[in-house]
Coordinates of C-alpha atoms in Angstrom, one line a residue:
Chain A
X1 CA 131.0 121.6 98.7
X2 CA 132.3 119.0 96.6
X3 CA 135.9 118.7 95.8
X4 CA 137.4 119.5 92.5
X5 CA 137.7 117.0 89.8
X6 CA 137.4 116.4 86.3
X7 CA 134.5 114.5 86.1
X8 CA 131.4 116.2 87.7
X9 CA 128.0 115.0 88.0
X10 CA 125.1 116.3 89.8
X11 CA 121.5 115.8 89.9
X12 CA 118.0 116.9 91.2
X13 CA 114.6 115.2 91.8
X14 CA 112.7 118.0 92.0
X15 CA 111.8 121.1 94.5
X16 CA 109.6 120.9 96.5
X17 CA 110.0 118.1 98.6
X18 CA 107.8 116.7 101.2
X19 CA 108.0 118.8 104.3
X20 CA 110.2 117.9 106.7
X21 CA 107.7 117.2 109.3
X22 CA 105.8 114.8 107.3
X23 CA 108.9 112.5 105.7
X24 CA 109.4 109.4 108.0
X25 CA 112.5 107.7 107.7
X26 CA 111.6 104.8 105.6
X27 CA 110.1 107.2 102.6
X28 CA 113.6 109.3 103.1
X29 CA 116.0 106.3 102.6
X30 CA 113.8 105.4 99.3
X31 CA 114.4 109.0 98.3
X32 CA 118.5 108.6 99.1
X33 CA 118.7 105.2 97.4
X34 CA 116.7 106.9 94.6
X35 CA 119.0 109.8 94.0
X36 CA 122.0 107.2 94.5
X37 CA 120.8 105.1 92.1
X38 CA 121.0 107.3 89.2
X39 CA 124.3 109.2 90.6
X40 CA 126.2 105.8 90.1
X41 CA 124.6 105.1 87.0
X42 CA 125.7 108.5 85.5
X43 CA 129.1 107.9 87.4
X44 CA 129.9 104.7 85.7
X45 CA 129.6 106.2 82.4
X46 CA 131.8 109.1 83.0
X47 CA 134.5 106.9 84.9
X48 CA 134.5 104.6 81.8
X49 CA 135.2 107.3 79.6
X50 CA 132.1 108.0 78.6
X51 CA 130.4 111.4 77.4
X52 CA 128.7 113.9 79.5
X53 CA 125.7 113.6 77.4
X54 CA 125.7 109.4 78.2
X55 CA 126.1 110.6 81.9
X56 CA 122.8 112.8 82.3
X57 CA 121.1 110.7 79.7
X58 CA 121.6 107.2 82.3
X59 CA 121.0 109.3 85.6
X60 CA 117.8 110.9 84.4
X61 CA 116.7 107.4 83.2
X62 CA 117.2 105.6 86.5
X63 CA 115.1 108.8 88.1
X64 CA 112.3 108.4 85.7
X65 CA 111.9 105.0 86.1
X66 CA 111.8 105.5 90.0
X67 CA 107.8 106.4 90.5
X68 CA 109.2 108.2 93.7
X69 CA 110.2 111.0 91.3
X70 CA 107.7 112.8 88.9
X71 CA 109.0 112.0 85.5
X72 CA 108.6 108.7 83.2
X73 CA 106.8 106.0 85.9
X74 CA 105.5 108.2 88.4
X75 CA 104.1 111.1 86.2
X76 CA 101.7 113.2 87.4
X77 CA 98.0 113.6 86.0
X78 CA 96.6 116.5 84.3
X79 CA 93.0 118.0 85.1
X80 CA 92.2 115.6 82.2
X81 CA 93.6 112.3 84.2
X82 CA 96.3 112.0 81.6
X83 CA 99.8 112.4 82.2
X84 CA 101.7 114.9 79.5
X85 CA 105.3 114.4 80.1
X86 CA 108.2 117.0 79.0
X87 CA 111.8 116.9 78.4
X88 CA 115.1 118.2 77.0
X89 CA 118.7 117.3 76.5
X90 CA 121.7 119.5 75.7
X91 CA 125.3 119.1 74.8
X92 CA 127.5 122.0 75.5
X93 CA 130.4 121.8 72.9
X94 CA 128.3 122.4 70.0
X95 CA 125.1 123.7 71.8
X96 CA 123.3 120.5 70.3
X97 CA 119.7 120.2 71.9
X98 CA 116.9 118.2 71.8
X99 CA 113.5 118.4 73.6
X100 CA 109.9 117.1 73.5
X101 CA 106.7 117.9 75.4
X102 CA 103.1 116.8 75.9
X103 CA 104.3 113.4 75.3
X104 CA 102.8 109.7 76.9
X105 CA 104.4 106.9 75.7
X106 CA 108.3 106.7 75.1
X107 CA 109.1 104.9 79.0
X108 CA 112.2 107.3 79.1
X109 CA 111.5 111.2 77.8
X110 CA 115.2 111.7 78.1
X111 CA 115.7 109.4 75.4
X112 CA 112.8 111.2 73.3
X113 CA 114.6 114.2 73.7
X114 CA 118.1 112.9 72.5
X115 CA 116.5 111.3 69.5
X116 CA 114.9 114.3 68.4
X117 CA 118.3 116.2 68.8
X118 CA 120.4 113.3 67.4
X119 CA 117.9 112.3 64.0
X120 CA 115.0 114.5 63.8
X121 CA 117.0 117.5 62.5
X122 CA 114.3 119.5 64.7
X123 CA 115.1 120.6 68.1
X124 CA 111.6 120.6 69.7
X125 CA 108.5 118.5 68.8
X126 CA 105.1 118.2 70.6
X127 CA 102.3 115.9 71.1
X128 CA 100.9 113.6 68.7
X129 CA 103.3 114.6 66.1
X130 CA 106.2 114.0 68.2
X131 CA 104.9 110.4 69.4
X132 CA 104.6 109.3 65.9
X133 CA 107.9 110.0 64.8
X134 CA 109.2 108.6 68.0
X135 CA 107.4 105.3 67.7
X136 CA 108.6 105.2 64.0
X137 CA 112.2 105.8 64.9
X138 CA 112.0 102.3 67.3
X139 CA 112.2 104.2 70.7
X140 CA 110.9 101.9 73.2
X141 CA 107.4 102.9 74.3
X142 CA 105.2 101.9 77.6
X143 CA 101.0 102.1 77.6
X144 CA 99.6 104.9 79.6
X145 CA 98.9 102.5 82.8
X146 CA 102.9 102.0 82.9
X147 CA 103.6 105.8 83.9
X148 CA 100.5 105.8 86.3
X149 CA 100.7 105.4 90.2
X150 CA 97.8 105.3 92.7
X151 CA 99.1 108.1 94.5
X152 CA 99.8 110.7 92.0
X153 CA 95.8 109.9 91.0
X154 CA 95.1 110.3 94.1
X155 CA 97.1 113.6 94.5
X156 CA 94.9 114.7 91.2
X157 CA 91.7 113.7 93.1
X158 CA 92.4 114.8 96.2
X159 CA 93.1 118.6 94.1
X160 CA 90.1 118.5 91.7
X161 CA 88.3 118.0 94.6
X162 CA 89.9 121.2 96.7
X163 CA 89.4 123.3 93.7
X164 CA 85.7 122.2 93.3
X165 CA 85.2 123.0 97.1
X166 CA 86.7 126.5 96.8
X167 CA 89.2 125.8 99.6
X168 CA 92.3 127.3 100.0
X169 CA 95.7 126.1 98.3
X170 CA 97.4 124.3 101.4
X171 CA 99.6 122.3 99.1
X172 CA 103.1 121.8 99.6
X173 CA 106.1 122.2 96.7
X174 CA 106.0 118.9 96.5
X175 CA 102.3 118.5 95.4
X176 CA 103.1 121.9 93.1
X177 CA 106.1 120.7 91.1
X178 CA 108.7 118.2 90.7
X179 CA 111.1 117.5 88.1
X180 CA 114.2 115.6 87.6
X181 CA 117.5 116.6 86.1
X182 CA 121.2 116.2 85.8
X183 CA 124.3 117.9 84.8
X184 CA 127.8 116.7 84.1
X185 CA 131.5 117.4 82.8
X186 CA 133.3 114.7 81.3
X187 CA 137.1 113.9 81.0
X188 CA 137.4 115.9 77.7
X189 CA 135.8 119.0 79.6
X190 CA 132.4 119.1 77.7
X191 CA 129.5 119.6 79.5
X192 CA 125.7 118.6 79.2
X193 CA 122.3 118.9 81.0
X194 CA 119.1 116.8 80.9
X195 CA 115.7 117.3 82.5
X196 CA 112.4 115.3 82.7
X197 CA 109.2 116.0 83.9
X198 CA 105.5 115.2 84.5
X199 CA 104.6 118.9 85.1
X200 CA 102.4 119.5 88.4
X201 CA 99.5 117.6 89.4
X202 CA 96.2 119.0 87.7
X203 CA 98.0 121.2 85.2
X204 CA 95.7 122.0 82.2
X205 CA 96.1 119.6 79.6
X206 CA 98.9 121.3 76.8
X207 CA 100.9 123.4 79.3
X208 CA 104.4 123.0 78.5
X209 CA 106.8 124.2 81.5
X210 CA 110.1 125.0 81.4
X211 CA 111.8 121.7 81.7
X212 CA 111.6 121.6 77.4
X213 CA 112.7 125.1 76.9
X214 CA 116.2 125.4 76.0
X215 CA 117.6 128.1 78.0
X216 CA 114.9 127.9 80.6
X217 CA 114.8 124.9 82.2
X218 CA 117.9 123.2 80.4
X219 CA 121.1 124.9 78.8
X220 CA 124.6 123.5 78.1
X221 CA 127.6 125.7 77.1
X222 CA 131.1 124.3 77.0
X223 CA 132.3 128.1 77.8
X224 CA 130.0 128.8 80.8
X225 CA 127.8 126.1 82.4
X226 CA 125.2 123.0 81.9
X227 CA 122.2 123.6 84.4
X228 CA 119.1 122.0 84.9
X229 CA 116.1 123.5 86.8
X230 CA 113.0 122.5 88.8
X231 CA 110.1 124.7 90.1
X232 CA 107.6 127.2 89.2
X233 CA 108.5 126.7 85.3
X234 CA 106.2 129.7 84.1
X235 CA 108.8 131.9 86.1
X236 CA 112.0 130.1 84.6
X237 CA 110.3 130.6 81.2
X238 CA 110.1 134.0 81.4
X239 CA 113.4 134.9 82.7
X240 CA 114.9 132.2 80.7
X241 CA 116.9 131.1 84.2
X242 CA 119.3 128.6 82.9
X243 CA 120.7 130.9 80.1
X244 CA 120.8 133.7 82.3
X245 CA 123.5 132.0 84.4
X246 CA 125.3 130.8 81.6
X247 CA 125.4 134.5 80.4
X248 CA 126.6 136.1 83.6
X249 CA 129.2 133.7 83.7
X250 CA 130.5 134.6 80.4
X251 CA 129.6 138.1 79.5
X252 CA 129.8 139.5 83.2
X253 CA 132.7 137.2 84.5
X254 CA 130.6 136.0 87.5
X255 CA 131.2 132.4 89.1
X256 CA 128.5 129.7 88.6
X257 CA 128.2 130.2 92.5
X258 CA 127.0 133.9 92.4
X259 CA 125.4 133.6 88.9
X260 CA 123.2 130.6 90.1
X261 CA 122.5 132.2 93.5
X262 CA 121.5 135.6 92.5
X263 CA 119.6 134.3 89.3
X264 CA 117.7 131.5 92.1
X265 CA 117.2 134.6 94.3
X266 CA 115.7 137.0 91.4
X267 CA 113.3 134.4 90.8
X268 CA 111.9 134.2 93.9
X269 CA 111.2 138.0 93.5
X270 CA 108.6 137.3 90.7
X271 CA 107.1 134.3 92.3
X272 CA 109.4 131.8 90.8
X273 CA 110.2 129.0 93.6
X274 CA 112.3 126.2 93.0
X275 CA 116.3 125.5 92.5
X276 CA 118.5 124.0 89.8
X277 CA 122.0 122.0 89.7
X278 CA 124.8 123.3 87.4
X279 CA 128.3 122.4 86.9
X280 CA 131.1 125.3 85.6
X281 CA 133.3 124.8 82.9
X282 CA 135.9 124.3 85.7
X283 CA 135.4 123.3 89.7
X284 CA 132.8 121.6 91.6
X285 CA 128.9 121.6 91.0
X286 CA 126.6 124.0 92.5
X287 CA 123.1 123.0 94.0
X288 CA 120.8 126.0 94.9
X289 CA 117.1 126.4 95.6
X290 CA 114.7 128.7 97.4
X291 CA 112.3 126.2 98.6
X292 CA 111.9 124.3 101.8
X293 CA 114.0 121.6 100.4
X294 CA 115.4 120.0 97.0
X295 CA 115.9 116.2 96.5
X296 CA 119.2 116.3 94.9
X297 CA 122.9 114.8 94.8
X298 CA 126.0 114.6 93.7
X299 CA 129.3 112.9 93.6
X300 CA 132.5 113.8 95.7
X301 CA 135.9 112.0 96.5
X302 CA 134.1 108.8 95.8
X303 CA 131.3 109.2 97.8
X304 CA 127.8 109.5 96.6
X305 CA 126.1 112.9 98.5
X306 CA 122.6 113.1 98.7
X307 CA 120.1 115.2 100.4
X308 CA 116.7 116.7 100.5
X309 CA 116.4 119.6 103.0
X310 CA 119.1 121.7 104.7
X311 CA 120.6 118.6 106.3
X312 CA 124.1 117.6 106.0
X313 CA 124.4 115.3 103.2
X314 CA 124.2 111.8 103.7
X315 CA 127.4 110.4 102.1
X316 CA 127.7 106.9 101.2
X317 CA 130.8 104.7 99.4
X318 CA 130.2 104.8 95.3
Chain B
X1 CA 118.6 154.6 60.2
X2 CA 115.3 155.8 61.5
X3 CA 115.2 159.0 64.3
X4 CA 115.1 159.0 67.6
X5 CA 111.5 158.9 68.8
X6 CA 109.7 157.8 72.1
X7 CA 107.4 155.6 70.1
X8 CA 109.1 152.9 67.8
X9 CA 108.1 149.9 65.7
X10 CA 109.5 147.4 63.7
X11 CA 108.4 144.6 61.7
X12 CA 109.3 141.8 59.9
X13 CA 107.6 139.2 57.2
X14 CA 110.4 136.9 57.2
X15 CA 113.7 136.1 56.2
X16 CA 114.2 134.7 53.5
X17 CA 112.4 136.4 50.8
X18 CA 111.5 135.8 47.2
X19 CA 114.9 136.3 45.2
X20 CA 115.4 139.7 43.6
X21 CA 115.3 138.0 40.0
X22 CA 112.2 136.1 40.6
X23 CA 110.3 139.3 42.7
X24 CA 107.9 140.9 39.8
X25 CA 106.8 144.8 40.3
X26 CA 102.9 143.4 41.5
X27 CA 104.0 141.2 44.0
X28 CA 106.6 143.5 45.5
X29 CA 104.0 146.5 45.7
X30 CA 101.7 143.5 47.7
X31 CA 104.6 142.8 50.0
X32 CA 105.1 146.5 50.9
X33 CA 101.3 147.7 51.1
X34 CA 101.2 144.8 53.5
X35 CA 104.0 145.7 55.6
X36 CA 102.6 149.0 55.6
X37 CA 99.4 148.4 56.5
X38 CA 100.7 146.3 59.7
X39 CA 102.8 149.0 60.4
X40 CA 100.0 151.5 60.3
X41 CA 98.1 149.5 62.4
X42 CA 100.3 149.3 65.4
X43 CA 101.6 152.7 65.1
X44 CA 97.8 153.6 65.6
X45 CA 97.9 152.2 68.9
X46 CA 100.8 154.0 69.9
X47 CA 99.6 157.7 68.5
X48 CA 96.5 156.4 70.7
X49 CA 98.4 156.6 73.8
X50 CA 97.7 152.5 73.5
X51 CA 101.0 150.0 74.7
X52 CA 103.6 148.3 73.0
X53 CA 101.7 145.2 74.1
X54 CA 98.8 146.1 71.8
X55 CA 100.5 147.7 69.1
X56 CA 102.9 144.4 68.5
X57 CA 99.2 142.7 68.7
X58 CA 97.8 144.7 66.2
X59 CA 100.6 145.2 63.9
X60 CA 100.9 140.7 63.9
X61 CA 97.2 140.5 63.3
X62 CA 97.2 142.0 60.3
X63 CA 100.0 140.2 58.7
X64 CA 98.4 137.3 60.0
X65 CA 95.2 138.0 57.9
X66 CA 97.6 138.8 54.9
X67 CA 97.9 135.5 52.9
X68 CA 101.5 137.0 51.4
X69 CA 103.0 135.8 54.7
X70 CA 103.3 132.5 56.8
X71 CA 101.2 133.2 59.7
X72 CA 97.5 132.4 60.3
X73 CA 95.7 132.8 56.9
X74 CA 98.6 131.8 54.6
X75 CA 100.4 129.5 57.0
X76 CA 102.8 126.8 55.4
X77 CA 101.8 122.9 55.5
X78 CA 103.2 119.9 56.9
X79 CA 104.1 116.8 55.7
X80 CA 100.9 115.7 56.7
X81 CA 99.1 118.4 54.3
X82 CA 98.0 120.2 57.9
X83 CA 99.0 124.0 59.2
X84 CA 100.2 124.0 62.8
X85 CA 101.1 127.5 63.9
X86 CA 103.0 128.9 66.8
X87 CA 103.2 132.1 68.0
X88 CA 104.2 134.2 71.5
X89 CA 104.2 137.7 72.6
X90 CA 105.9 139.2 75.8
X91 CA 105.9 142.3 77.5
X92 CA 109.1 143.9 78.7
X93 CA 107.7 145.8 82.1
X94 CA 107.4 142.5 83.9
X95 CA 108.3 140.0 81.9
X96 CA 104.6 138.5 81.1
X97 CA 104.7 136.3 78.4
X98 CA 102.3 133.8 76.5
X99 CA 102.9 131.5 73.8
X100 CA 101.2 128.6 71.9
X101 CA 102.5 125.9 69.5
X102 CA 101.1 123.4 67.0
X103 CA 97.6 125.0 66.7
X104 CA 95.0 125.2 63.9
X105 CA 91.9 127.0 64.9
X106 CA 92.4 130.4 66.6
X107 CA 92.2 133.1 63.6
X108 CA 95.1 135.0 65.1
X109 CA 97.3 133.0 67.1
X110 CA 99.3 135.7 68.7
X111 CA 95.9 136.4 70.2
X112 CA 95.9 132.8 71.5
X113 CA 99.5 133.8 72.9
X114 CA 98.2 136.8 74.5
X115 CA 95.2 135.0 75.9
X116 CA 97.4 132.2 77.4
X117 CA 99.5 135.2 78.9
X118 CA 96.8 137.2 80.6
X119 CA 94.3 134.5 81.4
X120 CA 95.7 131.0 81.4
X121 CA 97.9 131.1 84.3
X122 CA 100.4 129.3 82.5
X123 CA 103.2 130.7 79.7
X124 CA 103.3 128.1 77.0
X125 CA 100.4 125.6 75.8
X126 CA 100.8 123.4 72.6
X127 CA 98.1 121.1 70.1
X128 CA 95.0 120.0 71.3
X129 CA 95.0 120.9 74.6
X130 CA 95.9 124.4 73.8
X131 CA 92.8 124.6 71.2
X132 CA 90.3 123.5 73.5
X133 CA 91.4 125.9 76.4
X134 CA 91.4 128.7 73.9
X135 CA 88.0 127.8 72.1
X136 CA 86.8 127.5 75.7
X137 CA 87.8 130.9 76.2
X138 CA 86.3 132.5 73.6
X139 CA 88.8 133.1 70.9
X140 CA 87.7 133.5 67.6
X141 CA 88.2 130.2 65.4
X142 CA 88.6 129.7 61.7
X143 CA 87.8 126.3 60.3
X144 CA 91.0 124.6 58.4
X145 CA 90.1 125.9 55.2
X146 CA 90.4 129.6 55.9
X147 CA 94.0 129.0 56.8
X148 CA 95.0 127.1 53.4
X149 CA 96.5 128.5 50.3
X150 CA 96.7 127.1 47.2
X151 CA 100.1 128.1 46.7
X152 CA 101.2 127.0 49.9
X153 CA 99.6 123.7 48.9
X154 CA 101.2 123.8 45.8
X155 CA 104.7 124.5 47.9
X156 CA 104.2 121.6 49.8
X157 CA 103.5 119.0 46.8
X158 CA 106.7 120.2 45.1
X159 CA 108.6 119.9 48.2
X160 CA 107.2 116.2 48.7
X161 CA 107.8 115.0 44.8
X162 CA 111.4 116.5 45.4
X163 CA 112.1 114.4 48.1
X164 CA 110.9 111.7 46.8
X165 CA 112.9 111.9 43.5
X166 CA 116.3 112.3 45.7
X167 CA 116.7 116.0 44.1
X168 CA 118.8 118.1 45.6
X169 CA 117.2 120.9 47.6
X170 CA 117.6 124.1 45.7
X171 CA 114.6 126.0 47.2
X172 CA 115.2 130.0 48.2
X173 CA 115.1 131.1 51.7
X174 CA 111.5 132.0 51.2
X175 CA 110.3 128.3 50.9
X176 CA 112.5 127.0 53.7
X177 CA 111.2 129.5 56.1
X178 CA 108.8 132.4 56.8
X179 CA 107.8 134.0 60.0
X180 CA 106.1 137.5 61.1
X181 CA 106.8 139.6 64.2
X182 CA 106.7 142.6 65.4
X183 CA 108.6 144.9 68.2
X184 CA 107.3 147.9 70.0
X185 CA 108.4 150.7 72.6
X186 CA 105.4 153.0 74.0
X187 CA 105.1 156.4 75.3
X188 CA 105.9 154.8 78.7
X189 CA 109.1 153.3 77.5
X190 CA 107.7 149.8 77.9
X191 CA 108.4 147.5 75.3
X192 CA 106.7 144.4 73.8
X193 CA 107.8 141.5 71.2
X194 CA 105.4 139.3 69.4
X195 CA 106.1 136.6 66.5
X196 CA 103.7 134.2 64.4
X197 CA 104.0 131.5 62.2
X198 CA 103.3 128.3 60.3
X199 CA 106.8 127.4 60.6
X200 CA 108.5 126.2 57.3
X201 CA 107.1 124.1 54.5
X202 CA 107.2 119.8 54.8
X203 CA 108.1 120.5 58.5
X204 CA 107.4 117.1 60.6
X205 CA 104.1 117.4 62.6
X206 CA 104.5 118.3 66.1
X207 CA 107.9 120.4 65.2
X208 CA 108.2 123.2 67.3
X209 CA 110.2 126.1 66.0
X210 CA 111.8 129.0 67.7
X211 CA 109.0 131.8 67.6
X212 CA 107.1 130.2 70.7
X213 CA 110.0 129.6 72.8
X214 CA 110.7 132.7 75.3
X215 CA 114.4 133.9 74.5
X216 CA 114.6 132.4 71.1
X217 CA 112.1 133.9 68.9
X218 CA 110.7 136.2 71.0
X219 CA 111.9 138.3 74.0
X220 CA 111.1 141.6 75.5
X221 CA 112.8 143.4 78.8
X222 CA 112.2 146.9 79.7
X223 CA 115.9 147.1 80.7
X224 CA 117.6 146.2 77.5
X225 CA 115.3 145.2 74.2
X226 CA 112.5 143.5 72.5
X227 CA 113.2 141.2 69.9
X228 CA 111.2 139.1 67.3
X229 CA 113.2 136.6 65.1
X230 CA 112.8 134.8 61.8
X231 CA 114.9 132.2 60.4
X232 CA 116.2 128.7 60.8
X233 CA 114.4 128.1 64.2
X234 CA 116.5 125.0 65.4
X235 CA 119.5 127.3 65.2
X236 CA 117.9 130.2 67.1
X237 CA 116.6 127.9 70.0
X238 CA 120.1 126.6 70.4
X239 CA 121.7 129.8 70.7
X240 CA 118.5 131.5 72.8
X241 CA 118.8 134.4 70.2
X242 CA 116.3 136.7 71.4
X243 CA 117.6 136.3 75.1
X244 CA 121.4 136.6 74.0
X245 CA 121.0 140.3 72.6
X246 CA 119.5 140.8 75.8
X247 CA 121.8 139.8 78.0
X248 CA 124.6 141.5 76.0
X249 CA 123.3 144.7 76.3
X250 CA 122.8 144.2 80.0
X251 CA 125.6 142.7 81.0
X252 CA 128.2 143.3 78.8
X253 CA 126.9 147.2 77.6
X254 CA 126.5 146.7 74.1
X255 CA 124.6 148.7 72.0
X256 CA 121.6 147.2 70.5
X257 CA 122.6 147.8 67.0
X258 CA 126.4 145.6 67.8
X259 CA 124.7 142.7 69.9
X260 CA 122.1 142.2 67.0
X261 CA 124.6 142.4 64.2
X262 CA 127.4 140.2 66.2
X263 CA 124.5 137.5 67.4
X264 CA 123.3 137.0 63.8
X265 CA 126.8 137.0 62.4
X266 CA 127.5 134.0 65.1
X267 CA 124.1 132.3 64.4
X268 CA 125.2 132.2 60.3
X269 CA 128.4 130.4 61.6
X270 CA 126.3 127.7 63.0
X271 CA 124.2 127.4 60.0
X272 CA 121.6 129.9 61.5
X273 CA 119.9 131.8 58.5
X274 CA 117.7 134.7 59.1
X275 CA 117.2 137.9 60.6
X276 CA 115.3 140.0 63.6
X277 CA 113.9 143.3 64.2
X278 CA 114.6 144.4 68.0
X279 CA 114.0 147.7 69.8
X280 CA 115.8 149.3 72.6
X281 CA 115.0 151.0 75.7
X282 CA 116.0 154.5 74.0
X283 CA 116.9 155.0 69.9
X284 CA 116.0 153.7 66.7
X285 CA 114.9 149.9 66.0
X286 CA 117.4 147.8 64.6
X287 CA 116.4 145.5 61.5
X288 CA 119.1 143.0 60.8
X289 CA 119.6 139.7 58.7
X290 CA 122.1 137.6 57.2
X291 CA 119.9 136.1 54.1
X292 CA 119.7 137.9 50.7
X293 CA 116.4 139.5 52.2
X294 CA 114.1 140.3 54.7
X295 CA 110.3 141.5 54.5
X296 CA 110.6 144.0 57.1
X297 CA 109.8 148.2 58.0
X298 CA 109.7 150.7 60.7
X299 CA 108.2 154.1 60.8
X300 CA 110.2 157.0 61.5
X301 CA 109.4 161.0 61.3
X302 CA 105.6 160.0 59.9
X303 CA 107.1 157.7 57.3
X304 CA 106.4 154.5 56.7
X305 CA 109.7 152.9 55.6
X306 CA 109.4 149.3 54.2
X307 CA 112.4 147.0 52.2
X308 CA 112.5 143.5 51.1
X309 CA 116.1 143.1 49.8
X310 CA 119.0 145.6 50.2
X311 CA 117.3 148.4 48.2
X312 CA 116.8 151.7 49.8
X313 CA 113.9 151.4 52.2
X314 CA 110.5 152.8 50.3
X315 CA 108.9 155.5 52.1
X316 CA 105.4 156.3 52.0
X317 CA 103.2 158.8 54.4
X318 CA 101.5 157.3 57.2

């Protein structure tokens, strides 16, 4: 477990992961490097006296830029071979929140969510209306081909062929979902959470997952915790997973560790496979999952700690 | 307060309401009649041994068909003079949920939410992707002119003119939001909630309110309560209003009355004006609001009870 610190930062790059047997060393190194870069970006903000909100924004932007992760560049495709991205961000001090769903255009969907939070007067926007607003507001846009990657397209074609053939679904967690997220606590004790995703390969156009649903995939409340989840989004929505963890801390006096573990276990009973990262008002981050792995990491004692499956955390100097 | 009963049903047609001074007797009668028709439709389901889920569906459909209420026929306009409707439905026995946002087409958005819940494999869909799925699934569609009403269009033009002139916002609650919703408990003790809305006049295209956000505007859990809210949706999302009431019952042992009253009071401190209807696992419905009024009603002792402001409930035989 990470040591106590004033600053805290944890991230995830999705649960599931490529199965242990199918993950070669070079690919694993690339995932660790991607997670490490995101942690360093977020930690730099916190060490410079920046806010938790800025830290999670910067960490998630790095993961959105990295095609290994299913968010921004590298997002998965819908059945219509389009990309529809969801993201949310929330600040724990005042419950300010922004979320966006079903967009393809903003280079960093997390910045789209933040712009909606800070400037729109709304909390949640979707689709063409959201894209038009964000473009008018001057957010950085990229063409669809920027987001597209050959291996995500191949994954779509394989899945469509499987469905057409009637074959059983033997995809790993990694094929069925993927998300990135970050949680942080800054020197003022304020918390923040952010989540960003392309959804899952061959989702229906129009489908919204839990990432942009405040209280399901993303939540922050200084009195309890900040949470970003990843997994089978439908189940996380139905059980308001992130807000439930905060409620157990605030109303039932549970520790973050216990609340997070219990909620992830309860979700599993309803088919909700996945995981989450969270930071409490005081104490170290918590990273839990009920899948075979979760791309994840945190910073502790000057070390960047990253892991994929159940192996010990790989530790590298900041 | 309504008496204890096995069945329970409560509805709202939005908070705010037309100010007392501006509400003539004929208009008030029309609102009471609309609320009464929705209560009778839902109650008929429950008395016939139907489920809470069917009861809230039927009650909300009646309100969606009534142009007095801001949902379905009679929905408000966006700044683009389009209509974008949101709805959600949830069953408390298994947390099954369906939600839809930013659609214009299905005659009954609540049925769109229910179809998504029962058949799509998803929980939440939005925009053109949702419309295409719902049309393919055979849901009843209507052309845009079916939903449009002259007075909602006039309200949009007035609001756009006000904004263009820079004049202060002197609109009543009724102009700023409006939603319909229902909560029910059936003979098996199962709960359900449904909410449907056009949002608010001159909202940005793409804006999603709390109605379709599970845990914010709509929530049902047999162990605690079913809730449908109405009001300033952004604040209800940021505080996961509906799920928070359920959490206080389940985790802190609060009564529904206390939890609902405390949450509505807390929301008011953050600019969240509005109200809600709720039913607990046992006992009578609760109807609370922090606005000048809320179109609302419930059934008790064979009487349909409806009200608009703070006046005594108008009681008519079933």
